[in-house]
Amino acid sequence: MGATVAIIGGGYGGAALAKALDSDFDVVLIDPKDSFVHAVAALRGLVSAPWAERMFFSFDGLLRRGRLVRDRAVSVDPAGVTTSDGTRIEADYIVLASGSAYPYPAKMDLDDTAAALARQAVTRAELGSARSVLLIGAGPVGLELAGEIAEEWPDKSVTILDVADDILGGQYLPELRAALREQLASRRVELVLGSPLTEQPPGEAGVRAPFTVTTEAGREIEADIWFRCYGVTPSSDYLRGELAAARRADGFVEVDEQLRVVGSDNVFAIGDVTAVPEAKRSKAASDHALVVAGNIRALAEGTTATAVYQPGPAAVLIPIGPAGGASQVPGPEGPVVLDAAATTQYKSGDLLIGRYQELFGTGQ
């Protein structure tokens, strides 16, 4: 169609959208990383070197016509994108797919694959030598990381702490929480809930340095190493001019039901960066990409963008090691809880690696 689409971010939504539009548009994918990082596999990659190698996919197999600009967007306006080296990319359509930051190891904060693997190896060694681990946050990340650690090192003491009175905040069924608690208990993972720490653990997360912390309820916890398992920060500080008005105080970007940035005709946003009221998951980002692909095609053909995105019901797949976990998914008569076997079939076993091998054209 001859139109240029600049996509900021090559994560789950950005990569899927770039692939969907590549045959008919001049796609420019802008990302500072040298590969796609399959963050869904990051926690297993932390405990297992072979899994770490599998979670990085070269961008080389993603696009046939489009191109990758390996740089960071520092300024975005309705007419185009400026990168950190001063390059200006004019575009007919712009898509914000820059995602979010999250504490390591759930997400990588390095742009170079070799450096990221080296960092994981160092943390893996630190974790392997620790006798006890404290995970702060009993959401999906904390629960999954506890399961991976317990599976790899069954004799290690693992404690999950959260200020909430139960695990897994959100609109989830009691049966899901019960199934997860039972599996964690069977792996001797201890839950300390309902009271915050009087102060954060000393030292850097992911570094072995024995410490003792105390909750406000008076419970003392001793551990050799700790990780923070909460805290999503949207990546949206590059918005300029009229687009900046759509950026909320918390960094999330307001969009309409077509996923257009509020106040703009040609700028869309997908994935974690959006203010869509839903859990920030890879599936949501991929679903956003399908809607925006349809709307950009419609606009390029001179018609109206009519594809609408509506958040689905609460759903989550939580592995507890390679053969465990529990999930909540939509059913014909309401939400359904899946057991460990079904969760393994859907996610735990291969952590969706096959899906991204297909997307990036690799058989690794």
XYZ file of C-alpha atoms in Angstrom:
364
model
C 0.000 0.000 0.000
C 3.065 2.198 0.110
C 2.368 3.681 3.557
C 5.026 3.677 6.269
C 4.192 2.199 9.672
C 6.638 2.925 12.485
C 6.310 0.484 15.377
C 8.067 1.397 18.622
C 8.991 -1.791 20.404
C 9.569 -5.337 19.208
C 7.956 -7.188 22.079
C 4.871 -9.390 21.954
C 2.524 -6.850 20.409
C 5.065 -5.011 18.258
C 6.551 -8.148 16.725
C 3.125 -9.620 15.950
C 1.951 -6.370 14.367
C 5.120 -5.947 12.307
C 4.700 -9.463 10.953
C 1.009 -8.884 10.149
C 1.668 -5.683 8.167
C 4.983 -6.588 6.562
C 3.569 -7.812 3.250
C 1.666 -4.612 2.420
C 3.347 -1.725 4.239
C 6.786 -0.229 4.682
C 7.240 -1.407 8.258
C 9.949 0.146 10.419
C 10.368 -1.701 13.709
C 12.288 0.354 16.284
C 13.843 -1.463 19.223
C 17.202 -1.144 21.016
C 17.505 -4.892 21.619
C 19.375 -7.212 19.271
C 16.694 -9.912 19.663
C 13.144 -10.545 20.791
C 13.051 -11.579 24.444
C 10.429 -14.183 25.287
C 9.801 -12.922 28.816
C 7.310 -15.722 29.498
C 10.326 -18.054 29.762
C 12.521 -15.694 31.794
C 11.912 -17.250 35.206
C 12.695 -20.765 34.017
C 15.649 -19.309 32.149
C 16.927 -17.980 35.456
C 17.179 -21.459 36.993
C 18.098 -23.373 33.806
C 20.848 -22.392 31.357
C 19.331 -24.396 28.446
C 16.042 -22.550 28.887
C 17.853 -19.221 28.995
C 19.294 -19.915 25.558
C 15.818 -20.650 24.197
C 14.170 -17.392 25.259
C 15.965 -15.112 22.776
C 14.884 -14.946 19.118
C 16.781 -13.041 16.460
C 14.757 -10.393 14.652
C 16.352 -11.552 11.383
C 13.545 -14.004 10.600
C 10.650 -11.702 11.453
C 10.348 -9.397 8.418
C 10.745 -9.922 4.679
C 10.160 -6.378 3.443
C 10.379 -4.243 6.554
C 13.449 -3.163 8.454
C 14.659 -3.071 12.032
C 16.122 0.125 13.472
C 18.106 -0.934 16.504
C 17.816 2.173 18.629
C 15.638 3.733 21.289
C 12.822 6.144 20.488
C 13.340 9.384 22.416
C 10.684 11.574 20.811
C 7.421 10.610 19.127
C 4.880 12.944 17.572
C 2.051 12.294 15.080
C 4.401 12.756 12.121
C 7.204 10.443 13.111
C 9.827 9.124 15.497
C 13.237 10.437 16.508
C 15.747 7.940 17.885
C 18.574 8.482 20.360
C 21.190 8.961 17.617
C 19.123 11.757 16.064
C 17.653 9.739 13.199
C 14.201 10.932 12.143
C 11.719 8.369 10.802
C 8.697 9.929 9.139
C 5.629 7.694 9.161
C 2.019 7.636 8.027
C 1.017 5.500 11.001
C 2.748 5.098 14.350
C 2.177 2.336 16.877
C 3.374 2.566 20.471
C 4.346 -0.966 21.468
C 7.098 -0.072 23.913
C 5.716 -2.219 26.696
C 6.789 -1.860 30.288
C 9.667 -2.352 32.654
C 9.480 -4.914 35.443
C 12.078 -5.932 38.025
C 14.699 -8.423 36.851
C 14.654 -11.420 36.443
C 11.048 -11.411 35.185
C 12.129 -8.920 32.511
C 15.556 -8.178 31.099
C 16.930 -4.647 31.361
C 19.855 -5.217 28.979
C 19.692 -4.751 25.202
C 22.443 -7.201 24.252
C 21.622 -10.923 24.282
C 25.112 -12.033 25.266
C 25.158 -9.582 28.166
C 21.693 -10.693 29.297
C 22.727 -14.358 29.248
C 25.892 -13.539 31.186
C 23.882 -11.691 33.820
C 21.453 -14.594 34.138
C 24.384 -16.979 34.605
C 25.784 -14.866 37.442
C 22.389 -14.653 39.163
C 21.819 -18.383 38.650
C 25.089 -19.124 40.422
C 24.202 -16.764 43.278
C 20.787 -18.375 43.603
C 22.180 -21.887 43.377
C 24.567 -21.262 46.270
C 21.860 -19.791 48.502
C 20.139 -21.957 51.091
C 17.100 -19.697 51.448
C 15.238 -17.278 49.175
C 12.777 -14.462 49.883
C 10.391 -13.412 47.114
C 8.528 -10.158 47.740
C 5.211 -10.244 45.908
C 2.640 -13.060 45.773
C 1.281 -12.270 42.329
C 1.824 -14.409 39.224
C 5.558 -13.630 39.029
C 6.291 -14.463 42.650
C 4.306 -17.704 42.518
C 5.889 -18.824 39.258
C 9.423 -17.991 40.379
C 8.865 -19.908 43.621
C 7.769 -22.935 41.617
C 10.799 -22.785 39.329
C 13.226 -22.492 42.240
C 11.548 -25.312 44.176
C 11.606 -27.565 41.109
C 15.293 -26.944 40.396
C 16.464 -27.006 44.035
C 13.944 -28.991 46.123
C 15.965 -28.601 49.326
C 16.125 -24.820 49.151
C 13.945 -22.816 51.542
C 11.613 -20.454 49.641
C 9.420 -17.815 51.290
C 6.901 -15.570 49.510
C 5.884 -12.371 51.289
C 3.020 -10.016 50.430
C 1.073 -7.281 52.202
C -2.183 -8.788 50.878
C -4.065 -11.383 52.896
C -4.034 -13.921 50.061
C -2.028 -14.747 46.970
C -2.798 -13.567 43.464
C -4.653 -10.294 43.679
C -7.337 -9.720 41.067
C -10.661 -11.131 39.981
C -9.829 -14.804 40.286
C -11.791 -17.707 41.728
C -11.053 -19.011 45.239
C -10.549 -22.452 43.651
C -7.599 -21.109 41.662
C -5.914 -19.683 44.734
C -6.552 -22.890 46.651
C -4.988 -25.030 43.915
C -1.905 -22.829 43.770
C -1.507 -22.720 47.540
C -1.756 -26.494 47.724
C 0.935 -26.975 45.091
C 3.234 -24.436 46.714
C 2.775 -26.120 50.093
C 3.624 -29.505 48.576
C 6.919 -27.953 47.433
C 7.509 -26.540 50.925
C 7.149 -22.933 49.803
C 6.132 -20.807 52.790
C 3.665 -17.936 52.478
C 3.945 -14.919 54.786
C 0.917 -12.736 54.047
C -0.954 -9.764 55.433
C 1.874 -7.589 56.709
C 4.564 -5.471 55.003
C 8.222 -5.437 55.922
C 9.423 -2.717 58.258
C 12.136 -2.039 55.648
C 13.325 -3.573 52.393
C 16.074 -6.220 52.489
C 19.579 -4.761 52.464
C 21.760 -5.076 49.418
C 20.932 -5.674 45.791
C 18.204 -8.060 44.689
C 19.576 -11.244 43.137
C 22.881 -11.088 45.011
C 23.663 -13.623 47.729
C 24.170 -11.786 51.027
C 22.471 -13.312 54.103
C 20.076 -10.964 55.924
C 17.183 -10.795 58.349
C 14.062 -8.703 57.843
C 10.999 -8.184 60.009
C 7.359 -7.675 59.111
C 5.242 -5.063 60.863
C 3.434 -7.994 62.490
C 6.728 -8.976 64.128
C 7.641 -11.986 61.991
C 11.407 -12.341 61.373
C 12.506 -13.816 58.044
C 16.058 -14.956 57.375
C 17.237 -15.479 53.801
C 20.409 -15.532 51.729
C 19.014 -13.842 48.610
C 15.889 -11.932 47.604
C 13.960 -10.856 44.502
C 11.280 -8.208 43.971
C 8.258 -9.676 42.183
C 5.986 -6.686 41.663
C 6.028 -3.287 39.983
C 5.026 -2.637 36.338
C 6.299 0.664 34.887
C 5.010 1.579 31.400
C 7.590 2.854 28.909
C 6.020 5.999 27.484
C 8.210 8.967 28.393
C 9.063 9.629 24.736
C 5.647 11.123 23.839
C 5.757 14.726 22.675
C 3.337 17.494 21.687
C -0.316 16.585 21.509
C 0.456 12.909 22.159
C 1.826 13.694 25.610
C -1.689 14.684 26.701
C -2.770 11.036 26.414
C -0.095 9.914 28.880
C -1.526 9.513 32.353
C 0.348 10.413 35.533
C 1.161 6.713 36.028
C 2.672 6.473 32.521
C -0.050 4.439 30.872
C -1.425 5.801 27.586
C -5.131 6.414 27.083
C -6.605 4.804 23.957
C -10.051 4.576 22.423
C -11.824 1.335 21.575
C -9.954 1.124 18.243
C -6.722 1.369 20.292
C -5.967 4.773 18.826
C -4.131 7.121 21.154
C -6.746 9.537 22.437
C -6.660 12.761 20.425
C -4.828 11.285 17.435
C -5.990 9.952 14.073
C -2.924 7.962 13.034
C -1.197 6.894 16.263
C -2.135 3.662 18.009
C -0.924 1.928 21.165
C -0.852 -1.762 22.030
C 0.316 -3.995 24.843
C 1.480 -3.072 28.328
C 1.805 0.647 27.594
C -1.941 1.094 27.153
C -4.322 2.158 29.892
C -6.745 -0.617 28.884
C -8.096 -1.987 32.195
C -6.824 -5.550 32.026
C -3.902 -7.668 33.219
C -0.734 -6.953 31.253
C -0.158 -10.273 29.479
C 1.486 -11.376 26.235
C -1.849 -12.641 24.904
C -3.487 -9.248 25.358
C -0.648 -7.590 23.440
C -1.033 -10.066 20.582
C -4.801 -9.512 20.513
C -4.234 -5.747 20.411
C -1.944 -6.250 17.403
C -4.704 -7.977 15.433
C -7.131 -5.110 16.059
C -4.617 -2.414 15.111
C -3.499 -4.312 11.995
C -7.096 -4.321 10.783
C -7.593 -0.652 11.564
C -4.399 0.475 9.843
C -5.327 -1.539 6.765
C -8.771 0.080 6.718
C -7.352 3.586 7.021
C -4.773 2.936 4.308
C -7.563 1.777 1.989
C -9.482 4.991 2.640
C -12.203 3.469 4.792
C -13.054 3.762 8.472
C -11.222 1.999 11.277
C -13.946 -0.163 12.789
C -12.114 -2.990 14.564
C -12.777 -2.677 18.286
C -10.910 -4.149 21.230
C -12.791 -5.196 24.328
C -10.904 -6.677 27.287
C -11.852 -10.267 27.918
C -12.760 -11.832 31.252
C -10.032 -12.334 33.841
C -7.736 -15.174 32.796
C -4.305 -16.331 33.870
C -2.012 -19.343 33.354
C 0.422 -19.871 36.242
C 3.050 -22.605 36.000
C 4.441 -24.055 39.205
C 7.463 -25.736 37.659
C 7.439 -27.588 34.318
C 4.686 -30.037 35.318
C 2.605 -28.005 37.748
C 0.441 -24.965 38.046
C -3.167 -23.909 37.765
C -5.101 -21.579 35.492
C -8.322 -19.656 35.137
C -9.798 -19.394 31.661
C -13.177 -18.352 30.242
C -15.744 -21.108 29.886
C -19.155 -21.256 28.183
C -20.909 -20.611 31.501
C -18.264 -18.554 33.265
C -14.641 -18.870 34.377
C -13.131 -22.340 34.720
C -10.118 -23.424 36.775
C -7.678 -25.769 35.037
C -5.566 -28.239 36.977
C -1.820 -28.849 36.736
C -2.125 -31.269 33.813
C -4.153 -28.841 31.702
C -1.929 -25.919 32.644
C 1.120 -27.927 31.613
C -0.496 -28.674 28.257
C -1.297 -25.011 27.619
C 1.786 -23.323 29.040
C 3.927 -24.917 31.744
C 5.539 -27.580 29.576
C 7.076 -25.468 26.792
C 6.197 -21.936 27.992
C 4.793 -21.165 24.514
C 8.228 -21.440 22.879
C 6.760 -23.139 19.791
C 4.512 -20.168 19.048
C 7.494 -17.826 18.806
C 9.633 -20.265 16.849
C 6.922 -20.017 14.206
C 6.674 -16.223 14.395
C 10.409 -15.732 14.006
C 10.971 -18.549 11.536
C 13.382 -20.512 13.664
C 13.546 -24.175 14.612
C 15.688 -23.664 17.683
